[in-house]
């Protein structure tokens, strides 16, 4: 007798693939799996825990999970990218791009990010990180360290180092073009395939593999064809950023005479293994003045889009729109992608954008986004055992605190999450049947020490920005302050 029974004011169970609320419900799990959800469990259990005025819910699935010290935030008030260290200048490429972090620092930032994901109620994560500060792609070494960190902390992950055959380059006169190094990217793909074979299924299935070609515009056809073939061969997900910016769309159109989706379909890249962030720049939208069937192509090939409302909104874009994508039958999962790794905040932003875009409050409801953050991610990963609390599903459980004195007035618990709560209200997190966070504490993790180390590491990275910024201006010229700053005299 080893089972654990949790009870709370609300339990979000699942019947036939649809979430259902049980008032004063019970959830029972044993080992890594759920045994029972509902009222009046008839069996014996080893322990009972009453979580009081809480919502017990399935953990979130983050398909584009922030996994580094987020440099994207530096672009919030500092544009354009070509002048702010986000496109490599010719001079930096000629001196030879280099790793701006040590292997130790790369390993640390993954571990740090994983603790943040867990604290926000994310129980399955597919890491994403910037390649701007890298020599080229991500390395197997840092992902071996990431796997160890995930096992240590207890986070369910799909891991694969990002790779690419190309990159953008900005010339001295400010023009932006592309450069390619196919042998380098193909070598990285081979390393990623070898990594996938060694990692898939580790730690009782907690560690899974994925392939992560970085962005559609920085990939050659050969890289994408081989990636799709390897994903099929290994039967693992393959994630590729596409339809996420105007420059990307225009670049692919110029290079290949097709939109990103059209090109990917022609290469045989699209399938139900394909995860596609962010689908914000598509034919027929207000941002792309070109007729086409981009969304239909993704849908008809069974691909899932990865919708990251917060990072898109911060850059002035959004999908158009969540409710329309859903109505046309497109599969939608969610990702955090930027700091804070708060899935609730992403749902909140996404819901509001949907209503603004459609000029209607009726187009989207709280459960639509909660579904996307749980069931949508599970469908994208082809994992009917994730994203739900029902017998046989994995015991990936988050207990949301609805009793504290800043939550406001609680109405329906899911609506309350979408209105009043933040990721910080995740109180307990259980993954694969293991209590990885209890009362906000991750055993053995010194959050304050990590915070200080992360800040120091980030400050050192910022100091290196002039080396890869067009014209190499000082940091004070690259990044603005909100108001004039009076420095204290030395
Ligand atoms: Zn992204």
CSV table of N, CA and C and ligand atoms in Angstrom, one decimal, residues 64 128 241 244 277-278 308 311 337, ligand 1:
chain,number,residue,atom,x,y,z
A,64,UNK,N,7.5,25.5,-25.6
A,64,UNK,CA,8.6,26.5,-25.9
A,64,UNK,C,9.1,27.1,-24.6
A,128,UNK,N,13.7,26.0,-24.8
A,128,UNK,CA,14.1,26.9,-25.9
A,128,UNK,C,15.0,27.9,-25.3
A,241,UNK,N,10.9,26.9,-35.4
A,241,UNK,CA,10.3,28.2,-35.4
A,241,UNK,C,10.0,28.6,-36.9
A,244,UNK,N,7.2,33.4,-37.7
A,244,UNK,CA,7.2,34.2,-36.5
A,244,UNK,C,7.7,35.7,-36.7
A,277,UNK,N,6.4,26.9,-33.5
A,277,UNK,CA,6.3,28.3,-32.9
A,277,UNK,C,6.5,29.3,-34.1
A,278,UNK,N,5.8,30.4,-34.3
A,278,UNK,CA,4.7,30.9,-33.5
A,278,UNK,C,3.4,31.1,-34.3
A,308,UNK,N,2.7,31.4,-28.2
A,308,UNK,CA,3.3,32.0,-27.0
A,308,UNK,C,2.9,33.5,-26.9
A,311,UNK,N,5.4,36.6,-25.4
A,311,UNK,CA,6.5,37.1,-26.2
A,311,UNK,C,6.0,37.7,-27.5
A,337,UNK,N,8.4,30.8,-23.5
A,337,UNK,CA,9.4,31.4,-24.4
A,337,UNK,C,10.1,32.6,-23.8
B,1,LIG,ZN1,10.0,31.0,-29.6
